[in-house]
Short mmCIF file of C-alpha atoms (C1' of nucleotides) in Angstrom, two decimals:
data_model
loop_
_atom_site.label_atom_id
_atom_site.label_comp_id
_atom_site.label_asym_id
_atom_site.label_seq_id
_atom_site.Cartn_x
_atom_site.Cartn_y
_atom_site.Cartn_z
CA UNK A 1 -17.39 -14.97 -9.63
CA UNK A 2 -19.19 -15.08 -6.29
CA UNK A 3 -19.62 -11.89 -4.42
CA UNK A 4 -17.20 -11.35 -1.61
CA UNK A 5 -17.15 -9.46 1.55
CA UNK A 6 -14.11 -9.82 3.83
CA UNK A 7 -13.74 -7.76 6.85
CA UNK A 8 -10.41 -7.29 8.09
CA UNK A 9 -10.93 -6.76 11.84
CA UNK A 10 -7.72 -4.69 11.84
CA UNK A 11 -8.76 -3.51 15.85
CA UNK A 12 -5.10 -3.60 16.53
CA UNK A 13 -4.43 -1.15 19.50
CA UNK A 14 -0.66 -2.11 20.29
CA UNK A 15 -0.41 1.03 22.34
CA UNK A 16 -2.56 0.49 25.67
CA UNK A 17 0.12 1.46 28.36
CA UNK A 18 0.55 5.53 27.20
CA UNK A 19 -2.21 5.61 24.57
CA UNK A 20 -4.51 8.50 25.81
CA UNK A 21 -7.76 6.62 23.94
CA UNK A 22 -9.13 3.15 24.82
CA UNK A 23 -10.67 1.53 21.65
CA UNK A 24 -13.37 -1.48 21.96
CA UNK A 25 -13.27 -4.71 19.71
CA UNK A 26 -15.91 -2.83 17.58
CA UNK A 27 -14.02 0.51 17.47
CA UNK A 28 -16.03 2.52 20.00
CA UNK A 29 -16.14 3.50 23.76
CA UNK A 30 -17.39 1.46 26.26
CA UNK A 31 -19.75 4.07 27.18
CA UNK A 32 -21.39 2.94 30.29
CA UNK A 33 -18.75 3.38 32.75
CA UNK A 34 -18.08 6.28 34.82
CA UNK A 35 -14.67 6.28 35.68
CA UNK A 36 -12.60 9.38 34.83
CA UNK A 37 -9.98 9.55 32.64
CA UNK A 38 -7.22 9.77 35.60
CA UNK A 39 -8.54 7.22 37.40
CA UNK A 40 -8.88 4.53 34.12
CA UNK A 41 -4.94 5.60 34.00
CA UNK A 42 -4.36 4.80 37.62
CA UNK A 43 -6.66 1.49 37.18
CA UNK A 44 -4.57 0.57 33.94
CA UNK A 45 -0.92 0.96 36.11
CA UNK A 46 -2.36 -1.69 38.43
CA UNK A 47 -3.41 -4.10 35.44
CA UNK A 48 -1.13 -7.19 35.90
CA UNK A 49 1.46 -7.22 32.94
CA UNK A 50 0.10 -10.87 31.50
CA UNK A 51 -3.17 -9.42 31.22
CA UNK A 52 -2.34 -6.72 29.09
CA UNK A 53 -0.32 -8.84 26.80
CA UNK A 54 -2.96 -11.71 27.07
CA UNK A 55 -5.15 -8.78 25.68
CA UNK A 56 -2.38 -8.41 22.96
CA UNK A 57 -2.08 -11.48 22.56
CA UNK A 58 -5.70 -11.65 21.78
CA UNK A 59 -5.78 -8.55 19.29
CA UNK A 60 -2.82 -9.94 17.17
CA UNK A 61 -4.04 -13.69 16.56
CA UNK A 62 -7.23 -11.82 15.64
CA UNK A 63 -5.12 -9.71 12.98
CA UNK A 64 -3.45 -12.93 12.11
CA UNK A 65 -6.42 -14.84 11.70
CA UNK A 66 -8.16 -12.37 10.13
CA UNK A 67 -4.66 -12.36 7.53
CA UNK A 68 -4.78 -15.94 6.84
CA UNK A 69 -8.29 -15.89 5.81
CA UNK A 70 -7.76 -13.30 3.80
CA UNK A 71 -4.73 -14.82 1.92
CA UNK A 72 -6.87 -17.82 1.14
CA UNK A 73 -9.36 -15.60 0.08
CA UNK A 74 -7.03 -13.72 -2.11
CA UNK A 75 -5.68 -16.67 -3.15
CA UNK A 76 -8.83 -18.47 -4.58
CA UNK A 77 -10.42 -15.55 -6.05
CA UNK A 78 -7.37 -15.19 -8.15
CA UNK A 79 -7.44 -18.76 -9.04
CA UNK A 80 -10.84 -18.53 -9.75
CA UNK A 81 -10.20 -15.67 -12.41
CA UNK A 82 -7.27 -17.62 -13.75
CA UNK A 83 -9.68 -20.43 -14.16
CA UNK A 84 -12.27 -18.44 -15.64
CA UNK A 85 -9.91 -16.40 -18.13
CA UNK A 86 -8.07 -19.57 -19.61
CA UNK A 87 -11.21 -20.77 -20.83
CA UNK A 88 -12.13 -17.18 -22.92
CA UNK A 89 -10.51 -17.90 -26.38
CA UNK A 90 -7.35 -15.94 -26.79
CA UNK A 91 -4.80 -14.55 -29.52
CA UNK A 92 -5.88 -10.89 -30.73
CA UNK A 93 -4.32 -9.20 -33.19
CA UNK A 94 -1.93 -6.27 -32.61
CA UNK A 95 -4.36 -3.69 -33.94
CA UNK A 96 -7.09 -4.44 -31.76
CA UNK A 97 -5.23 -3.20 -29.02
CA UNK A 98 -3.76 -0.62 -30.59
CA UNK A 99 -7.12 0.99 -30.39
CA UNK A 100 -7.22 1.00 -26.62
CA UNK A 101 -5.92 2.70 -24.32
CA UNK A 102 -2.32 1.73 -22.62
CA UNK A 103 -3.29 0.06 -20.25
CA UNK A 104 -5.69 -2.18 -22.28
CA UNK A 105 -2.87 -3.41 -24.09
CA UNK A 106 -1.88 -6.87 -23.98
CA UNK A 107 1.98 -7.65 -24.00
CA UNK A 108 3.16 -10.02 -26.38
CA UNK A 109 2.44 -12.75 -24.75
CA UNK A 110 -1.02 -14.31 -24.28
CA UNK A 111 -2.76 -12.61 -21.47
CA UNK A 112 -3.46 -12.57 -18.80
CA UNK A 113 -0.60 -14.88 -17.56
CA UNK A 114 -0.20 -15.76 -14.34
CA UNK A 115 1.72 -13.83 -12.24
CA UNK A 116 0.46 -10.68 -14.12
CA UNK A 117 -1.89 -8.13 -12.16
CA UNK A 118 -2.66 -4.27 -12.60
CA UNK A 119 -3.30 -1.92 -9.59
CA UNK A 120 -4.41 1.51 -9.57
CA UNK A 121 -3.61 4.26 -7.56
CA UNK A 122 -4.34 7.98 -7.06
CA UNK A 123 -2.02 10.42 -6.55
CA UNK A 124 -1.75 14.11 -6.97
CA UNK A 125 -1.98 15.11 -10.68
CA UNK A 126 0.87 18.05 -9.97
CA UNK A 127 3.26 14.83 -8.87
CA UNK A 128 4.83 13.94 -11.64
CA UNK A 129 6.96 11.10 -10.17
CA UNK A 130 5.54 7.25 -11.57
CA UNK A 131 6.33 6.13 -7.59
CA UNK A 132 3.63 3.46 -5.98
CA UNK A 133 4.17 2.42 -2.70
CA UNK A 134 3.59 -1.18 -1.87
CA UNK A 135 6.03 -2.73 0.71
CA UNK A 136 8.58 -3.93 -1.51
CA UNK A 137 11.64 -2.22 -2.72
CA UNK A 138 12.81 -1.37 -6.50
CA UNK A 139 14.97 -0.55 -8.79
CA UNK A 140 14.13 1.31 -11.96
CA UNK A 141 15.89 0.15 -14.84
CA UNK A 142 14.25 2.19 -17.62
CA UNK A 143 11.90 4.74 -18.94
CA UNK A 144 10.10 5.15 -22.36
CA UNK A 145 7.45 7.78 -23.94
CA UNK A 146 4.83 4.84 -25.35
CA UNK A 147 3.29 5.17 -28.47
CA UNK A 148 -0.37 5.77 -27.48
CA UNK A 149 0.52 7.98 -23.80
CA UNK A 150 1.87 10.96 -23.46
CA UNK A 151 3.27 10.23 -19.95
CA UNK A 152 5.98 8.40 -19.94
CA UNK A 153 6.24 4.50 -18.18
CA UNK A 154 8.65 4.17 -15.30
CA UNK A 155 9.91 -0.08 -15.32
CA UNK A 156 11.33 -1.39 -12.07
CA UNK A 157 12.53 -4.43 -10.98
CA UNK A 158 12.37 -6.28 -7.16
CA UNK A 159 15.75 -4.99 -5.88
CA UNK A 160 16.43 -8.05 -4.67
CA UNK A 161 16.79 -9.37 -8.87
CA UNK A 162 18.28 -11.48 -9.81
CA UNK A 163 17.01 -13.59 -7.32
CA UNK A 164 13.51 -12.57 -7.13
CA UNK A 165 12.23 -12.46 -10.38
CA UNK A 166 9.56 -9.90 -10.21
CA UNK A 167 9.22 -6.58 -12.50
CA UNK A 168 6.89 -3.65 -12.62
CA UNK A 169 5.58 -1.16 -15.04
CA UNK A 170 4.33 2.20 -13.74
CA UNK A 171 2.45 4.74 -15.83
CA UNK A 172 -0.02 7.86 -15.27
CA UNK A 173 -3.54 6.40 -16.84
CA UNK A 174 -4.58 7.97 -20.25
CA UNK A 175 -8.20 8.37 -18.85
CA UNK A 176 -7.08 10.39 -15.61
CA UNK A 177 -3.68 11.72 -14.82
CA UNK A 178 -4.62 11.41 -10.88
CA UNK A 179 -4.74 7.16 -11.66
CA UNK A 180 -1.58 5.92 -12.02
CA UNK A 181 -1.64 2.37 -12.97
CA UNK A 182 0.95 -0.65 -11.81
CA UNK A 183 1.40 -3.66 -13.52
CA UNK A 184 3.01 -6.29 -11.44
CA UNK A 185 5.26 -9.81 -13.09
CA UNK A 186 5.78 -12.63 -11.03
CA UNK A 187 5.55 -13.58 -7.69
CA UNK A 188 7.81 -12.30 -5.16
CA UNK A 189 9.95 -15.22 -3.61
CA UNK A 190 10.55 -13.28 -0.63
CA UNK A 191 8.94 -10.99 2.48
CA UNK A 192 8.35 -7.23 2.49
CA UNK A 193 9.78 -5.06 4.62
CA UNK A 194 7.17 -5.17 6.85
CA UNK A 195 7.22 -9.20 7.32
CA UNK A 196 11.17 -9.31 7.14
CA UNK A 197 10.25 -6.76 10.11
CA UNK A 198 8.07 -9.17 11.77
CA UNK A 199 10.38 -12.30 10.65
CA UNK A 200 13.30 -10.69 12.49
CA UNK A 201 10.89 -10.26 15.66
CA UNK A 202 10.04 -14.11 15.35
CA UNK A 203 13.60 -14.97 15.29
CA UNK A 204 14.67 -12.44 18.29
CA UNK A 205 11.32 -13.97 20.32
CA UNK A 206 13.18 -17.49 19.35
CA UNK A 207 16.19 -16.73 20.91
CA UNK A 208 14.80 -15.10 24.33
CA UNK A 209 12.15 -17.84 24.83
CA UNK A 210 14.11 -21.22 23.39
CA UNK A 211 10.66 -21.91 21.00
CA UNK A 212 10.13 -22.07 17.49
CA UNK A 213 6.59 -20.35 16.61
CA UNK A 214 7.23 -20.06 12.93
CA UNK A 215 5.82 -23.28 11.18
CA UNK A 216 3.58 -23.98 13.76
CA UNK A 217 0.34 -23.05 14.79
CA UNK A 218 -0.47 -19.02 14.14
CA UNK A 219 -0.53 -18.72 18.00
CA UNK A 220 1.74 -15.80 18.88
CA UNK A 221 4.35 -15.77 22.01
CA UNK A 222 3.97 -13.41 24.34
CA UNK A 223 7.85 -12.11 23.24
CA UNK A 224 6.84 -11.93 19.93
CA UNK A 225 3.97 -9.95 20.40
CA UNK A 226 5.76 -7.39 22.95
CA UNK A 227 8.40 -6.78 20.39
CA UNK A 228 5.85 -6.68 17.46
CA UNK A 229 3.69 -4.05 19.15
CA UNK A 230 6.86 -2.30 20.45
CA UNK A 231 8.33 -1.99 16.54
CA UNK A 232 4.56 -0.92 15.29
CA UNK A 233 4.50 2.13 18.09
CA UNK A 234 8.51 3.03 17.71
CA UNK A 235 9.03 2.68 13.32
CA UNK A 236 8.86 6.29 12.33
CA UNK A 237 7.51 4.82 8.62
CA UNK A 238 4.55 3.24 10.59
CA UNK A 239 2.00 4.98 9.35
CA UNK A 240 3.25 4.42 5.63
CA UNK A 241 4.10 1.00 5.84
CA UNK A 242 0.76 -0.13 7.26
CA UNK A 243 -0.79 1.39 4.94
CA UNK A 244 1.23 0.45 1.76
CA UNK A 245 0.51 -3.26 3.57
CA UNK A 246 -3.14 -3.32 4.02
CA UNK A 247 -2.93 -1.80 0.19
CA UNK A 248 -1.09 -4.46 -1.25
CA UNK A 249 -2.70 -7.21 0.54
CA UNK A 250 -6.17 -5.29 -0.14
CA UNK A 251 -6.38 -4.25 -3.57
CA UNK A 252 -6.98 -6.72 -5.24
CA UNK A 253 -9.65 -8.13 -3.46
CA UNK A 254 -13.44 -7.28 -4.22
CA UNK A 255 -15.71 -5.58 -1.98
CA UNK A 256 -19.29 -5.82 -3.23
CA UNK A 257 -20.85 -6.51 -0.27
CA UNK A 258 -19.27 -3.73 1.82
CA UNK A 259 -19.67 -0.17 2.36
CA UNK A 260 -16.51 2.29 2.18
CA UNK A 261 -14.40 0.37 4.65
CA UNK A 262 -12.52 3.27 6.54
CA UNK A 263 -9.48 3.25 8.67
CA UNK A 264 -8.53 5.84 10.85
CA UNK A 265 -4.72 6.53 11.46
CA UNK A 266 -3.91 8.40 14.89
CA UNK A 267 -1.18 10.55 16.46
CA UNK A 268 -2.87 11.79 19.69
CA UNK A 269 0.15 13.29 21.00
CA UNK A 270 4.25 13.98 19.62
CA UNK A 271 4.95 11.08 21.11
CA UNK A 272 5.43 8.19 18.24
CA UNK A 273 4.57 5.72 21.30
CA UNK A 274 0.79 7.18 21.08
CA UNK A 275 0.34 6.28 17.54
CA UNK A 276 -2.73 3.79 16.53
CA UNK A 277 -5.13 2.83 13.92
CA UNK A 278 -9.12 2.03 14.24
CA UNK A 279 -11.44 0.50 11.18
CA UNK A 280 -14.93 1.15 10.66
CA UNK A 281 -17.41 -0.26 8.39
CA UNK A 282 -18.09 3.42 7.04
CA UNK A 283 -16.88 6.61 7.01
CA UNK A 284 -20.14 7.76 8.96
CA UNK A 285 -18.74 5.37 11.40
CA UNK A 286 -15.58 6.59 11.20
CA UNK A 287 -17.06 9.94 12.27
CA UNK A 288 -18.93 8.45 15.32
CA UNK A 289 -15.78 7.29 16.62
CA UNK A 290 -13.98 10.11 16.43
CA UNK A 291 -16.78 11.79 18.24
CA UNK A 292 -16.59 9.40 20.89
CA UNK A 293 -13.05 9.37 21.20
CA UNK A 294 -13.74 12.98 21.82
CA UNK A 295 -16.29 12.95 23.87
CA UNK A 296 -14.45 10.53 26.46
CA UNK A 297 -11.57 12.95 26.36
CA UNK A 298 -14.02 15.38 27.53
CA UNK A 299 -15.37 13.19 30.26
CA UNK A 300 -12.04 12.33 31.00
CA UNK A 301 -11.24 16.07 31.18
CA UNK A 302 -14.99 17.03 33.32
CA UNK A 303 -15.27 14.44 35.38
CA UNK A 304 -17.96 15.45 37.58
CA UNK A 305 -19.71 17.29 34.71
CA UNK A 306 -23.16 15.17 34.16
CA UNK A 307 -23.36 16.49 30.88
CA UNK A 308 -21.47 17.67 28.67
CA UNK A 309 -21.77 19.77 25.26
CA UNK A 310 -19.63 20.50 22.81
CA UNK A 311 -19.88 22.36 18.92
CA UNK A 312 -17.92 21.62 15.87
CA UNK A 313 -15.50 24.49 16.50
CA UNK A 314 -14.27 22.05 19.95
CA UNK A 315 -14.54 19.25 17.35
CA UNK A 316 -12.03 21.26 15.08
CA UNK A 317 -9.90 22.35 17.15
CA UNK A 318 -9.91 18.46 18.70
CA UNK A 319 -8.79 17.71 15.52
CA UNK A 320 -6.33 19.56 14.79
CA UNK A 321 -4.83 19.19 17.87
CA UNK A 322 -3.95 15.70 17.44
CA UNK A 323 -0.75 15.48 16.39
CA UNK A 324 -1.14 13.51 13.24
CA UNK A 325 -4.49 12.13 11.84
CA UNK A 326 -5.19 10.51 8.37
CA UNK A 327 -8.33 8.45 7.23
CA UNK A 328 -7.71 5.10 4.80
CA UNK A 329 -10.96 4.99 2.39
CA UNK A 330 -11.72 2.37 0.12
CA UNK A 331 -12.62 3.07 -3.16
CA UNK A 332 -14.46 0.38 -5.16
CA UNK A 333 -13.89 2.01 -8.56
CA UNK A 334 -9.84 1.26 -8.36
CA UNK A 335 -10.38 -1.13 -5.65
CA UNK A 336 -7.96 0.37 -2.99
CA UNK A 337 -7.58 2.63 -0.20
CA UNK A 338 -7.31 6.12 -0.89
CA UNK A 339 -5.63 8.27 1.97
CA UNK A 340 -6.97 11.35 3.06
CA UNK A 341 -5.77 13.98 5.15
CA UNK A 342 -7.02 15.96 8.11
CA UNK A 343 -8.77 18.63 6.40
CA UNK A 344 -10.80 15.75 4.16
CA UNK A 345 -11.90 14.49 7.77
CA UNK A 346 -13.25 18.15 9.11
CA UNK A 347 -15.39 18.05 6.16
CA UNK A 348 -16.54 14.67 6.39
CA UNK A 349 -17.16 15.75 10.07
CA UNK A 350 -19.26 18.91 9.02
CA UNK A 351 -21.57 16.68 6.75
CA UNK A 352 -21.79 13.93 8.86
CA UNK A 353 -23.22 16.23 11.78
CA UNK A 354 -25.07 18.34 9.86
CA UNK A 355 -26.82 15.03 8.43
CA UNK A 356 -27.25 14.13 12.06
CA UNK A 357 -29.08 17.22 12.89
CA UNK A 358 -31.26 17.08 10.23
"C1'" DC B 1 31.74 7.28 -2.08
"C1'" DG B 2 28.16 4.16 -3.05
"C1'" DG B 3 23.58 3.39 -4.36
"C1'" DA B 4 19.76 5.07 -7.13
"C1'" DT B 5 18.16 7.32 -11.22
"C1'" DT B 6 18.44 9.03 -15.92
"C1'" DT B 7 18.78 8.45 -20.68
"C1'" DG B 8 20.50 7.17 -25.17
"C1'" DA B 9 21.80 2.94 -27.42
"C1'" DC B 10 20.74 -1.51 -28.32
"C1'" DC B 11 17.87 -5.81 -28.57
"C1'" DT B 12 13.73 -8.37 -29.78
"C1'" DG B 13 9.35 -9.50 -31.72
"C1'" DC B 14 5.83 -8.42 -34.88
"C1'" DG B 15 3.51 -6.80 -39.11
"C1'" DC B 16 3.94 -5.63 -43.72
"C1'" DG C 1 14.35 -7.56 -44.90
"C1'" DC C 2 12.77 -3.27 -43.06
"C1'" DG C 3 10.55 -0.30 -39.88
"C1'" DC C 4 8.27 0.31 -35.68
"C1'" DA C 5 7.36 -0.06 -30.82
"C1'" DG C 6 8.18 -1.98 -26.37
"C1'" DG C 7 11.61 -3.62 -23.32
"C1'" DT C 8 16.42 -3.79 -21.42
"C1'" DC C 9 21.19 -2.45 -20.75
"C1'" DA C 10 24.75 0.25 -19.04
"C1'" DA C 11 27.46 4.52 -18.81
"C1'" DA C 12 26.76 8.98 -17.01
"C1'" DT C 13 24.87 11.63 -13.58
"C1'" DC C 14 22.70 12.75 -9.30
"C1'" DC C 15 22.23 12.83 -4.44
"C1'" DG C 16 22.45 11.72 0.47
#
DNA sequence: CGGATTTGACCTGCGC
DNA sequence: GCGCAGGTCAAATCCG
């Protein structure tokens, strides 16, 4: 299979009228103006209303774009693998698997069939609940102590059986009870949450504007992207739901090419409105932005200071004053994102500066 | 009270 | 045909 590299260009900053940041296309400060903080506020009230939502505009056909590519991607790599695994010769006996673990066991069936795939995700060892969030909604039917696991397998099916098909099969992994492994049946014949979210959107846009977008080209209406960024900022689960989405949609995709793709979930203030997300290429330039983001809040705050300084203490205590902050890793080994919390990112912060200095 | 989960019974396929 | 193991059903129970 080729190597792949697929960047997701999720710059999405839906948030521009009250966010307290500013993020560029690449993630960082535009670092060459001088203007205070007040004054970019006072310069944003007078920004004419299409601009901003031209700039929205903008941002989401990126996201889209960036979506559709990766679908295709998605798409052919799994046909590829298809293609590929049809040709191995098949039937094994029972007892071969019986040797392996689980989750090396085939069901009876030829595998792999299409339809079937296995995710793996970490959770906390002390959690003893077989739950994996992915976008979609279930219904467990079932539970059974296997043979050749101790920890019991959870089976679910699509809530919305019988009329989509799909089932799953959740158990802690043999090797590592902080994996636990997924393994998906079917296709689903209908949206997630997040795109019946995003569906309903189309349709209200439809109504207020008299124009079908759906089924035409990915070029979003200015209604449709108001509402869209409005649901993003006000859904209490949005932090959740975007990431179970960029999980589902990213896991199974390789990443040999790229370094630990980091996204960087923000709360600046209480209010839900401020909420926004930032991706870097690394988690080293993960750090850099949240040092910048910083370090403009400090200009914002000094604005006739020349220069200013800071230690890792401010840093801290910049950090944990933001009202919610996670980081999205992605881990090649299981091929997902792994969420960390806030004290993960001081640390990351410590070494990161400390290799700076050095 | 209704939807989700639990859990023992039952079904099905496979190997001997 | 029997036993075993995985998968499913459905009544009981839980919980918001």
């Amino acid at each position: 299979m080729v190597a792949t590299s697929v960047s997701l260009d999720l710059n999405l900053n839906p948030l521009s009228t009250t966010d307290d940041t500013t993020v560029m296309e690449d993630g960082f400060y535009d670092d060459d103006d001088d203007h205070s903080f007040e004054k970019e506020v006072d310069d944003r009230r007078v920004l004419d209303l299409s601009d901003e939502n031209k700039k929205l505009k903008e941002l989401l056909s990126a996201v889209w774009d960036s979506y559709n590519s990766l679908s295709s991607h998605v798409k052919k790599i799994t046909q590829d693998k298809e293609e590929m695994e049809s040709s191995t010769p098949k039937k094994r006996k029972r007892d071969d698997t019986v040797q392996q673990s689980s989750w090396n066991y085939r069901p009876k069936e030829d595998f792999p069939i299409s339809g079937i795939k296995r995710v793996y995700v970490k959770v906390d060892p002390s959690d003893k609940s077989l739950v994996v969030k992915d976008g979609y909604q279930w219904r467990k039917y079932g539970q059974k102590v296997t043979r050749d696991n101790p920890s019991p397998r959870a089976y679910y099916k699509c809530s919305f059986a019988p009329i989509c098909p799909v089932k799953k099969k959740v158990q802690r992994s043999i090797d590592d009870d902080g994996v636990v492994v997924a393994t998906y049946e079917g296709e689903h014949n209908h949206r997630s949450t997040m795109q019946e979210a995003a569906h309903a959107l189309a349709n209200e846009a439809e109504i207020l504007t008299g124009e079908r977008w759906l089924n035409k080209s990915p070029k979003l209406d200015q209604v449709l992207v108001e509402q869209m960024a409005n649901y993003l900022c006000k859904d209490p689960k949005f932090t959740s739901d975007l990431a179970a989405a960029i999980f589902t949609k990213i896991s199974e995709v390789d990443f040999f090419k790229s370094s630990r793709h980091t996204i960087i979930l923000m709360q600046p203030s209480q209010n839900r409105a401020t909420r926004t997300f930032m991706d870097y290429e690394s988690i080293s330039q993960a750090m850099d932005g949240i040092c910048a983001l910083y370090e403009r809040k400090l200009k914002a705050l000094n604005p006739v200071m020349r220069n200013i300084t800071y230690d890792i203490q401010d840093l801290y205590n910049y950090i944990d004053g933001l009202a919610d902050l996670s980081a999205l890793v992605y881990d090649h080994s299981i091929q997902a994102y792994l969420p960390n919390d806030r004290e993960w990112i001081r640390n990351r912060m410590f070494r990161h500066l400390n290799k700076l200095a050095h």
